[in-house]
Coordinates of C-alpha atoms and ligand atoms in Angstrom, one line a residue:
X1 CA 24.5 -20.5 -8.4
X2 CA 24.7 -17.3 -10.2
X3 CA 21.6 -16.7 -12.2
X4 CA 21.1 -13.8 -15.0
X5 CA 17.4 -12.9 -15.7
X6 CA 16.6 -11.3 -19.2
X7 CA 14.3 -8.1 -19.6
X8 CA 13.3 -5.1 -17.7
X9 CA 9.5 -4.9 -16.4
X10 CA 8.0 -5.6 -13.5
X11 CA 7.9 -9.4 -14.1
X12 CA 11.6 -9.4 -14.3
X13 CA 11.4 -7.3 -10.8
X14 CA 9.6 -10.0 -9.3
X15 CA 10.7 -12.8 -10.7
X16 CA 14.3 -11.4 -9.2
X17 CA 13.0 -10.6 -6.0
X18 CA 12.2 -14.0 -5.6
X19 CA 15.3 -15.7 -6.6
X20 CA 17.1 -12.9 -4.4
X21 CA 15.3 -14.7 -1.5
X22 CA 17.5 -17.9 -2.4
X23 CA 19.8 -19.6 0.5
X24 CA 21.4 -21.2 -3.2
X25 CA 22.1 -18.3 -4.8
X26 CA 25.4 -16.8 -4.9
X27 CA 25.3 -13.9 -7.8
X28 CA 21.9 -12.5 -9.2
X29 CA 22.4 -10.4 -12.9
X30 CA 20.0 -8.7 -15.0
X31 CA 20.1 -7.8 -18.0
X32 CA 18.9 -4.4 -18.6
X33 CA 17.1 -4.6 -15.4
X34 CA 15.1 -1.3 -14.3
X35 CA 15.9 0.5 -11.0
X36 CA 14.4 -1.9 -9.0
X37 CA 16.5 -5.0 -10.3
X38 CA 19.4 -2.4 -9.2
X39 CA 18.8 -2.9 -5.9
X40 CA 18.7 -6.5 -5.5
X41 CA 21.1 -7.4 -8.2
X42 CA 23.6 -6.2 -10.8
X43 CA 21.8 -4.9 -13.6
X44 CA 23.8 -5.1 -17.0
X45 CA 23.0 -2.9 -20.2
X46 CA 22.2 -5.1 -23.0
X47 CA 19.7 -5.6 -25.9
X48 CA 17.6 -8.8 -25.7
X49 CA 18.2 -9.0 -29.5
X50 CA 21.9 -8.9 -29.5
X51 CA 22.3 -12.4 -29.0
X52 CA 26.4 -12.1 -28.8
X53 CA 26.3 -9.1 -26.5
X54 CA 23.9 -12.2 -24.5
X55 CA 26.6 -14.9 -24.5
X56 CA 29.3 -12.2 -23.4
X57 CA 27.2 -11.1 -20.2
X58 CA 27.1 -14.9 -19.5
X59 CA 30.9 -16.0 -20.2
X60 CA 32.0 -13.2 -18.3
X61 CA 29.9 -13.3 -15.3
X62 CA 30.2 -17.3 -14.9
X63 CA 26.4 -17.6 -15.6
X64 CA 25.1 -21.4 -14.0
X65 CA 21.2 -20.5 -15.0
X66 CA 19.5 -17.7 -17.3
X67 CA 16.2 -17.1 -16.9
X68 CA 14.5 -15.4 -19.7
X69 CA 11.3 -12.9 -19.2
X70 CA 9.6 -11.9 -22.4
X71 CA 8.4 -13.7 -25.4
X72 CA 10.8 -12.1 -28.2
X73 CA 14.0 -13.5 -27.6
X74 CA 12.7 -17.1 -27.6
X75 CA 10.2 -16.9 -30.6
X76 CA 13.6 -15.3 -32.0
X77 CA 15.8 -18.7 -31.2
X78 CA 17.5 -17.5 -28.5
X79 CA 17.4 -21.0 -27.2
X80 CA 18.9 -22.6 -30.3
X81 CA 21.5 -19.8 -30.2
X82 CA 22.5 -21.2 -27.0
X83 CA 22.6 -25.3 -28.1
X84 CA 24.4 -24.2 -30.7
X85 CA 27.4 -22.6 -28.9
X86 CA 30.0 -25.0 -27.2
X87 CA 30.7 -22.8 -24.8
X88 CA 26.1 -22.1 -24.0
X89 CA 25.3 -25.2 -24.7
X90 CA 25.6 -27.0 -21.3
X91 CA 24.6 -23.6 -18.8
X92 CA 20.6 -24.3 -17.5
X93 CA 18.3 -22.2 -20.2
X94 CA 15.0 -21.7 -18.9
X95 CA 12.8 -20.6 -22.3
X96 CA 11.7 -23.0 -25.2
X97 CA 13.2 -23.1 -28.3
X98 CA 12.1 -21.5 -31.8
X99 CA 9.9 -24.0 -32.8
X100 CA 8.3 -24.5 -29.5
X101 CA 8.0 -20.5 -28.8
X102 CA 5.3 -21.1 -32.1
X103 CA 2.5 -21.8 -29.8
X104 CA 3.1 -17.9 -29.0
X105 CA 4.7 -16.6 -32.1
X106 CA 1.8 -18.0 -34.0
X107 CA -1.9 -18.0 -33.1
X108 CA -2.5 -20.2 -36.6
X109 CA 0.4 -22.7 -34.9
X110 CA -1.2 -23.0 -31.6
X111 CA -4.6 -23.4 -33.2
X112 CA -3.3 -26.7 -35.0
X113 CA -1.7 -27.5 -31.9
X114 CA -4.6 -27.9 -30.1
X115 CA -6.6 -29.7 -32.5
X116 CA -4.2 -32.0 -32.6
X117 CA -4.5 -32.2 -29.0
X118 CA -8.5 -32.3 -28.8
X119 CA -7.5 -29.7 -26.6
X120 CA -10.5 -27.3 -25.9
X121 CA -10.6 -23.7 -28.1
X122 CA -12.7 -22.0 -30.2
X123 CA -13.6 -22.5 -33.6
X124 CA -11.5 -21.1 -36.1
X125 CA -9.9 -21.3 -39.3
X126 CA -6.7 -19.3 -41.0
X127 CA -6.3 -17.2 -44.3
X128 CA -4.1 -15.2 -46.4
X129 CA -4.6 -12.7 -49.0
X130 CA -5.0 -15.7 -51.3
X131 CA -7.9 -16.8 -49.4
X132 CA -9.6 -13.4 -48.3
X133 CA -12.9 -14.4 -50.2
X134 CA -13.1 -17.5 -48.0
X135 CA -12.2 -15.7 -44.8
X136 CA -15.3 -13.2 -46.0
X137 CA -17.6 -16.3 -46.1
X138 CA -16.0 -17.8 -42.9
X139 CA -17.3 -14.8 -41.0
X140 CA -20.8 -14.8 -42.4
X141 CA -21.1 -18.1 -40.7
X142 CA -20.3 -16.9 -37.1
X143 CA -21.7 -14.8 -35.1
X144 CA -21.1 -10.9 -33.8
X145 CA -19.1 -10.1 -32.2
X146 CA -16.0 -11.2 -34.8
X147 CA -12.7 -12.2 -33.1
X148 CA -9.7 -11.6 -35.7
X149 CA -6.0 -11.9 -34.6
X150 CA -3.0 -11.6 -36.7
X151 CA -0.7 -14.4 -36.8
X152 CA 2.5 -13.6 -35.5
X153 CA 3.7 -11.4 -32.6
X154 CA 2.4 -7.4 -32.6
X155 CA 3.4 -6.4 -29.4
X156 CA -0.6 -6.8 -27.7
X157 CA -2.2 -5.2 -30.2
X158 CA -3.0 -8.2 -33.1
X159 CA -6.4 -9.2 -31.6
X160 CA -9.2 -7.5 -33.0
X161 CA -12.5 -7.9 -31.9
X162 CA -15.5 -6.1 -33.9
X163 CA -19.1 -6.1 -33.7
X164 CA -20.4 -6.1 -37.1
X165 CA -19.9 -7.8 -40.1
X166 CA -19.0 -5.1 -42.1
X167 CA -16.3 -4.1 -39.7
X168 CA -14.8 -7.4 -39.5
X169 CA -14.8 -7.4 -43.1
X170 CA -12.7 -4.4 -43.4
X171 CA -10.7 -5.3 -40.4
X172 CA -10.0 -8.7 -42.7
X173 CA -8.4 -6.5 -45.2
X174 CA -6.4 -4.2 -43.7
X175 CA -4.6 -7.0 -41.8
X176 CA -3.9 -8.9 -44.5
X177 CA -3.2 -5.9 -46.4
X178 CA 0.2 -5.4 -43.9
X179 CA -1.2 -3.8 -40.8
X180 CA 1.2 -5.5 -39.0
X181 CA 3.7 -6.3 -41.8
X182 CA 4.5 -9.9 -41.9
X183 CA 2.7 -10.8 -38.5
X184 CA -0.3 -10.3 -40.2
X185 CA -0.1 -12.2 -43.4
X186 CA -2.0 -14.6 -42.1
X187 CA -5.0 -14.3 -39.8
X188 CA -6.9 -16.0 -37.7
X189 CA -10.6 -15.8 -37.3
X190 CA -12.3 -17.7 -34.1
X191 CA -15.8 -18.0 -32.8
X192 CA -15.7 -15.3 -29.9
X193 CA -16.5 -17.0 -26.5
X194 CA -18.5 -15.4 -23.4
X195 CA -16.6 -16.0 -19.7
X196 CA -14.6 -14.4 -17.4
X197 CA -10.1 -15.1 -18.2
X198 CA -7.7 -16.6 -15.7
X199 CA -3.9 -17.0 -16.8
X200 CA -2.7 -20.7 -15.6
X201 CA 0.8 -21.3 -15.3
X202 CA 3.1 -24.5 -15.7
X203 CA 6.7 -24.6 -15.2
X204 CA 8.0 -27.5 -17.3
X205 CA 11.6 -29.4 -18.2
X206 CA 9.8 -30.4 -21.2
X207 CA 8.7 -33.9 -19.8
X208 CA 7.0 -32.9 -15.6
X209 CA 5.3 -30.3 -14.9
X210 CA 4.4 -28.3 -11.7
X211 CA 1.7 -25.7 -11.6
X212 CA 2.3 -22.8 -10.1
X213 CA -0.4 -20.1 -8.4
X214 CA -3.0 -18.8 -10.8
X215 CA -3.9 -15.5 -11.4
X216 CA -6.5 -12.7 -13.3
X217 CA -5.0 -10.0 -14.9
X218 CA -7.1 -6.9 -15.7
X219 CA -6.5 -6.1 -19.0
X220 CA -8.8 -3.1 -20.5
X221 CA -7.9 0.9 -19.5
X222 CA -10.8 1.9 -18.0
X223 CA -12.9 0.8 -15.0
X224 CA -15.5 -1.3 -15.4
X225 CA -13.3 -3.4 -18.0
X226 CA -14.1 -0.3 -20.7
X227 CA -11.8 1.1 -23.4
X228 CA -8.4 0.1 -25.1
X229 CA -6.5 -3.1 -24.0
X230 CA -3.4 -3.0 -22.4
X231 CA -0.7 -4.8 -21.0
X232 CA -2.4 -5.4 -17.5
X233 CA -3.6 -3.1 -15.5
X234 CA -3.4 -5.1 -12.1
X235 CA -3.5 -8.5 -11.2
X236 CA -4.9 -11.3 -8.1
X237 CA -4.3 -14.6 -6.9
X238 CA -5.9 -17.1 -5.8
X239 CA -8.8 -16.2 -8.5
X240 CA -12.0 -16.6 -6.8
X241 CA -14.3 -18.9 -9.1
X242 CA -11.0 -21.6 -10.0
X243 CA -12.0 -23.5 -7.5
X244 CA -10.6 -27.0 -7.2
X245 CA -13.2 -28.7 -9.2
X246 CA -12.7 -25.7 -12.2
X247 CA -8.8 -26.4 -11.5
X248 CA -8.8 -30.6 -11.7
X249 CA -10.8 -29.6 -15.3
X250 CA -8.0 -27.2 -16.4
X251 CA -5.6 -29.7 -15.6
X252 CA -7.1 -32.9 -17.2
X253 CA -8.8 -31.3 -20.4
X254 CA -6.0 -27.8 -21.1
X255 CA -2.7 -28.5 -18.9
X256 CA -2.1 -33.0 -19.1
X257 CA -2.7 -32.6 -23.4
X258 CA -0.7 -29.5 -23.7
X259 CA 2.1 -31.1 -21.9
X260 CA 1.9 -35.0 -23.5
X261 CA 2.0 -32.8 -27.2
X262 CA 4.5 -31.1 -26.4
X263 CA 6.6 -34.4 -25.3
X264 CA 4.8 -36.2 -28.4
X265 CA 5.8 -33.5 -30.5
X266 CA 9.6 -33.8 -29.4
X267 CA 9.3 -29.7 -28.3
X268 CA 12.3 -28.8 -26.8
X269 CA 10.5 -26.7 -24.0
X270 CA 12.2 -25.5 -20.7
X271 CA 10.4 -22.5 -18.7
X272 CA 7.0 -21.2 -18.5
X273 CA 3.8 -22.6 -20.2
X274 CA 1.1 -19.1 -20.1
X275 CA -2.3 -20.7 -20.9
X276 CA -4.7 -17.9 -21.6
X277 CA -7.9 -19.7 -20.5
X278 CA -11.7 -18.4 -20.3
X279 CA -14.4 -19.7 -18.0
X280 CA -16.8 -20.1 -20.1
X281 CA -20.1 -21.7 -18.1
X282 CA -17.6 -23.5 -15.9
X283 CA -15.8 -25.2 -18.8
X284 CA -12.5 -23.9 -19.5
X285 CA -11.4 -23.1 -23.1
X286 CA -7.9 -21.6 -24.2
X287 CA -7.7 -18.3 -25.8
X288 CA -4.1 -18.3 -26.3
X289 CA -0.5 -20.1 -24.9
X290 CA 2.7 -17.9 -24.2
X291 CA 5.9 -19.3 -23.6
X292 CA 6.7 -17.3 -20.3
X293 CA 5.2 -16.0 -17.5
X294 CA 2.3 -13.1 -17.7
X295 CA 3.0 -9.5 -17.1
X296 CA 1.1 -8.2 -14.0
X297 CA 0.3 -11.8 -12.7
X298 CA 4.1 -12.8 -11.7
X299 CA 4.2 -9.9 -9.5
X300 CA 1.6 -12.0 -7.7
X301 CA 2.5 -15.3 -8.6
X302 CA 6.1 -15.1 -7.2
X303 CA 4.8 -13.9 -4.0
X304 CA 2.9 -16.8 -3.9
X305 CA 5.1 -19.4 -4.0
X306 CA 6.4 -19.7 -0.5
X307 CA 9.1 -22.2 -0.8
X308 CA 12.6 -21.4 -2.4
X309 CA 12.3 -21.0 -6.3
X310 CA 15.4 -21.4 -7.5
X311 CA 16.3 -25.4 -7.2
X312 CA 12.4 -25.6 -9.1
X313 CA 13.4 -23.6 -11.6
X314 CA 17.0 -25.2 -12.2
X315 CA 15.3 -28.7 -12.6
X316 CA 13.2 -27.3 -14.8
X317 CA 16.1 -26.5 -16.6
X318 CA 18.1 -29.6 -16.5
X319 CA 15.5 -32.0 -17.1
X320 CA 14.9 -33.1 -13.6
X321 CA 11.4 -31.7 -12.5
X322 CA 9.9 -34.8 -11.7
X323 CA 9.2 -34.9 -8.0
X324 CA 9.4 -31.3 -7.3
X325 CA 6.5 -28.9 -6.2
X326 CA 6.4 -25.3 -5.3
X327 CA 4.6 -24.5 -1.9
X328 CA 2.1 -22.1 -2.2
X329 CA 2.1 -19.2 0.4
X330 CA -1.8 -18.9 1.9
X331 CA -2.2 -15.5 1.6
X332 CA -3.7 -13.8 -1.1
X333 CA -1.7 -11.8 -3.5
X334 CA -3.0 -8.5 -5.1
X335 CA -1.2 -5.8 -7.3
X336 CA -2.3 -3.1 -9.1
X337 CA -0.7 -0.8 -11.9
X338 CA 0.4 2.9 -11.9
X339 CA 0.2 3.7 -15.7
X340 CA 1.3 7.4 -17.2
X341 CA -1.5 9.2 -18.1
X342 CA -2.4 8.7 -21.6
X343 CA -1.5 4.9 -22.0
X344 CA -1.8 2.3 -24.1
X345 CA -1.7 5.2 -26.3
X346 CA 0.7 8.3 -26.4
X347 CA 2.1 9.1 -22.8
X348 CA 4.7 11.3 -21.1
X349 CA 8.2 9.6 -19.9
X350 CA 10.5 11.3 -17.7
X351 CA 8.6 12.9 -15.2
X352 CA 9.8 12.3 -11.3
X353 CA 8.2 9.7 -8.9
X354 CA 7.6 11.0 -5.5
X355 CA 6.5 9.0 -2.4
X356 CA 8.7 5.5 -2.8
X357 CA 9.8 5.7 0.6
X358 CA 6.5 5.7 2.4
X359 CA 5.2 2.8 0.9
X360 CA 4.3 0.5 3.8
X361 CA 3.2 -3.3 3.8
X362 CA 3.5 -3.2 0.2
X363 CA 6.2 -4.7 -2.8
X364 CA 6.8 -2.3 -5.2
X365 CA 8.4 -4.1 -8.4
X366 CA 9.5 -1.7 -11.3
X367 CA 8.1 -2.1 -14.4
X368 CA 8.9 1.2 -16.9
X369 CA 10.7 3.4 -14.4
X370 CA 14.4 4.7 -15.3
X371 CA 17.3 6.7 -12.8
X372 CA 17.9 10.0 -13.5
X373 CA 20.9 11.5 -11.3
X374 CA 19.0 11.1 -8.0
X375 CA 15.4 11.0 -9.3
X376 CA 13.7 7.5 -10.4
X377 CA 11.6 8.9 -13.2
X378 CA 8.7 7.5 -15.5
X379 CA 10.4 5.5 -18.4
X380 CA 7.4 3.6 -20.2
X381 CA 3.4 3.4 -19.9
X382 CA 3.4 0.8 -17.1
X383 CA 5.2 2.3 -14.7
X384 CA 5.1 0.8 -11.2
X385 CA 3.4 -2.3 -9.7
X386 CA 2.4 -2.4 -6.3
X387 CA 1.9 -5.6 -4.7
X388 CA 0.9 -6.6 -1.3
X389 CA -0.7 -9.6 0.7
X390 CA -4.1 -10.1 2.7
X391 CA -6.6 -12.9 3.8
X392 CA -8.2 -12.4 0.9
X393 CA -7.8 -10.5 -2.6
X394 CA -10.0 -8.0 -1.2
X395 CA -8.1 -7.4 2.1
X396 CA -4.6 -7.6 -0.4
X397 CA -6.3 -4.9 -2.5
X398 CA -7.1 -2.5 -0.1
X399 CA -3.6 -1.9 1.3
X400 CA -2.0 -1.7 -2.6
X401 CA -4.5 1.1 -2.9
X402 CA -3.6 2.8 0.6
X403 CA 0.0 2.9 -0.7
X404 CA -0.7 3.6 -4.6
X405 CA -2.3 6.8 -3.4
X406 CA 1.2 7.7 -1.6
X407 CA 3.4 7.1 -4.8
X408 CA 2.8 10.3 -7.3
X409 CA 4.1 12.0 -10.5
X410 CA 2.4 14.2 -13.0
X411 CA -0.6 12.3 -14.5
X412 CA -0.2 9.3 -13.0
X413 CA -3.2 7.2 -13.3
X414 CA -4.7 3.6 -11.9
X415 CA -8.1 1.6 -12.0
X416 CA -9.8 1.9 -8.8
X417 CA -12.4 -1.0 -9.4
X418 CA -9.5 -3.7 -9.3
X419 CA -11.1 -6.8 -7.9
X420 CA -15.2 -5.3 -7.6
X421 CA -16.4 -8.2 -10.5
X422 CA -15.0 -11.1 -8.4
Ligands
AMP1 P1 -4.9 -12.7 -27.0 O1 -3.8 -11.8 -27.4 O2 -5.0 -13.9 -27.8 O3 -4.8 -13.0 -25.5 O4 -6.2 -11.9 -27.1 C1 -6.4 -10.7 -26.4 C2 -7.7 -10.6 -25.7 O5 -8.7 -10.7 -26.7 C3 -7.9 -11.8 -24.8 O6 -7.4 -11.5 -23.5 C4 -9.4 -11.8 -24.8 O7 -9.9 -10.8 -23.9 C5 -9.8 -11.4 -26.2 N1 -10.1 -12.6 -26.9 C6 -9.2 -13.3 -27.7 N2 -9.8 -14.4 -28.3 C7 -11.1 -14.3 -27.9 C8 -12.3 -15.2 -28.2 N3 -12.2 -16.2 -29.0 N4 -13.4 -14.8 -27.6 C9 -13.5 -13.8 -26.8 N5 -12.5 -12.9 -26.5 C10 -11.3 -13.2 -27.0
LIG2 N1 -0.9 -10.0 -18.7 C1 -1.0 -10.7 -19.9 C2 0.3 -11.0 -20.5 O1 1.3 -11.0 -19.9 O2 0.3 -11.4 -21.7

């Protein structure tokens, strides 16, 4: 099969790492890929929101499967752009369609999904400008801290949390009043819940479902899970309190209801269900649902997976998922995140990465890292992943650390408390 991969981060580096491993495969393309897709497959330049430029790369390079990585170009109707098109419509899509890529492209969406699902979240309700005096009276009935979260996409940054009243108040009205343009003409405010986060993943044709490895992403800057959020600052798998009586409740009360609404609901869904769950006193409750995979946890989930990826993900597809099941790989799976200095907020790019080539024991997957003439520089705020397996998360930890302190450019910073809460 030839198989293109959209985006360019280290999800797209693992997720093409993996498929590279593929007795099936015959051509792997991604498009723009980073310098690390350049060394396992052909990376071609293209914008993930020219949708033509898309259908060119696939025509010309006899495309069988296209795997897409981030949220945009499916809450975008990058899947309807290919039903649409005679000549798209019958090559494997892995990515739901517009209306299905809601339960990420809208918060207020995937809160009505749920409760039509009885599926577990917190409390919330939605407003607009129109109903900002009803919002204000919606917070005075919960309680501090106040959870508010713009409706559409805002690239990570639409959730809000605040601990007073008054600040949630004002944070009310500067969202609606366009902080985020039309993402946040509507907002949704929800009871904020107390537990630890896990990211659960199903791959789904739309009507079976496998799970597949889950993970705990480490989302704040600082150590100690202290100061601005970010992308992910590192990730591990197997998490260590979803064990398999936490797991059987995530899949009979979050992952069977999700699945039967979206078959109820007619979704058209291929690809990845992201459920953003939190423990919360060994009940788990949904935060939020993406429509791919999470950004650090695939660079541990794909190592996970220990048997061959690529006829899973072509059922998934095509419709014919039922049967199948990934085999999980026993070792644990860590990585951890080399960030410029300054991110999530202002930050250098373009200064050279030294020390690739002594990495030992260790996966390194690109995430914002660009060629320049013989140098791989720094291209974005997450810059490099670094991956590797032990008995335990622990064990996996301690050699991504070894080798992250052998990779180095100017300011180039990482947590060093990765894994100490678990
Ligand atoms: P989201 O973009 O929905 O994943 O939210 C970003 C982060 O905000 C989550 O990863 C949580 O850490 C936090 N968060 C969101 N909703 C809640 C909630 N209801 N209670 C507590 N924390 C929340
Ligand atoms: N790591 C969280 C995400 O990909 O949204």
């Amino acid at each position: 099969m030839n198989v293109l991969i959209l985006g360019s981060g280290g999800r797209e580096h693992a997720i093409a790492w993996k498929i590279a491993q593929s007795p099936i495969l015959s051509k792997l393309f991604v498009a723009p890929g980073n310098p690390g897709t350049a060394q396992i497959a052909t990376n071609i330049p293209c914008s993930l929101s020219d949708f033509e430029a898309i259908r060119a790369t696939v025509i010309t390079n006899h495309i069988d499967l296209v795997v897409v990585g981030p949220e945009v170009p499916l809450v975008e109707g990058l899947a309807d752009f290919f039903f649409a098109d005679d000549a798209l419509k019958n090559i494997q899509f892995l990515g739901p369609d517009k209306h299905a890529a809601q339960l990420e492209g809208s918060k207020d969406f995937a809160k009505q999904f749920m409760m039509r699902h009885s599926i577990p979240t917190a409390r919330y309700a939605t407003f607009t400008q129109a109903s900002i005096d009803e919002g204000i009276d919606f917070l005075k009935t919960l309680q501090a801290p106040y959870v508010l979260k713009a409706d559409g996409l805002a690239a990570g940054k639409g959730v809000l949390i605040l601990e007073s009243l008054s600040e949630a108040e004002e944070a009310l009205k500067t969202l609606l009043g366009g902080q985020f343009g039309d993402a946040s003409a509507r907002v949704v405010i929800e009871e904020f819940l107390t537990g630890v986060e896990l990211s659960v993943f199903a791959l789904t044709d739309g009507k079976d479902y496998v799970l597949l490895p889950e993970a705990k992403d480490y989302k704040r800057i600082g150590e100690g899970d202290t100061g601005l959020n970010t992308g992910g600052m590192g990730a591990v798998s197997p998490v260590p309190f979803a064990d398999d009586a936490f797991m059987k409740k995530v899949e009979e009360r979050v992952v069977k209801p999700t699945m039967s609404g979206i078959r109820e609901e007619n979704m058209r869904y291929t690809g990845f269900v992201f459920f953003g769950l939190i423990n919360v006193g060994g009940d788990p409750f949904v935060i939020e649902y993406n429509c791919r995979m999470g950004d650090p946890e695939t660079e541990v989930v794909m190592p996970r997976i220990a048997s061959d990826v690529l006829p899973l993900f072509s059922a998934a597809a095509s419709g014919t998922l039922s049967g199948m099941s990934p085999e999980k790989d026993s070792r644990a799976a860590s990585t951890i995140m080399l960030v410029a200095g300054g991110y999530p907020e202002e930050y250098e790019k373009g200064n050279i990465i030294s020390g690739l080539s002594e990495v030992q024991n260790s996966l390194v997957f690109h995430a914002g890292t660009k060629q320049s003439n013989e140098d791989i520089v720094t291209n974005g705020g997450r810059v490099l992943a670094i991956t590797s397996y032990g008995h335990d998360i622990h064990d996996a930890l301690r050699t991504s650390y070894e080798n992250a302190g052998k990779i180095n450019w100017k300011d180039k910073y990482y947590r060093r408390d990765l894994g100490q809460d678990l």
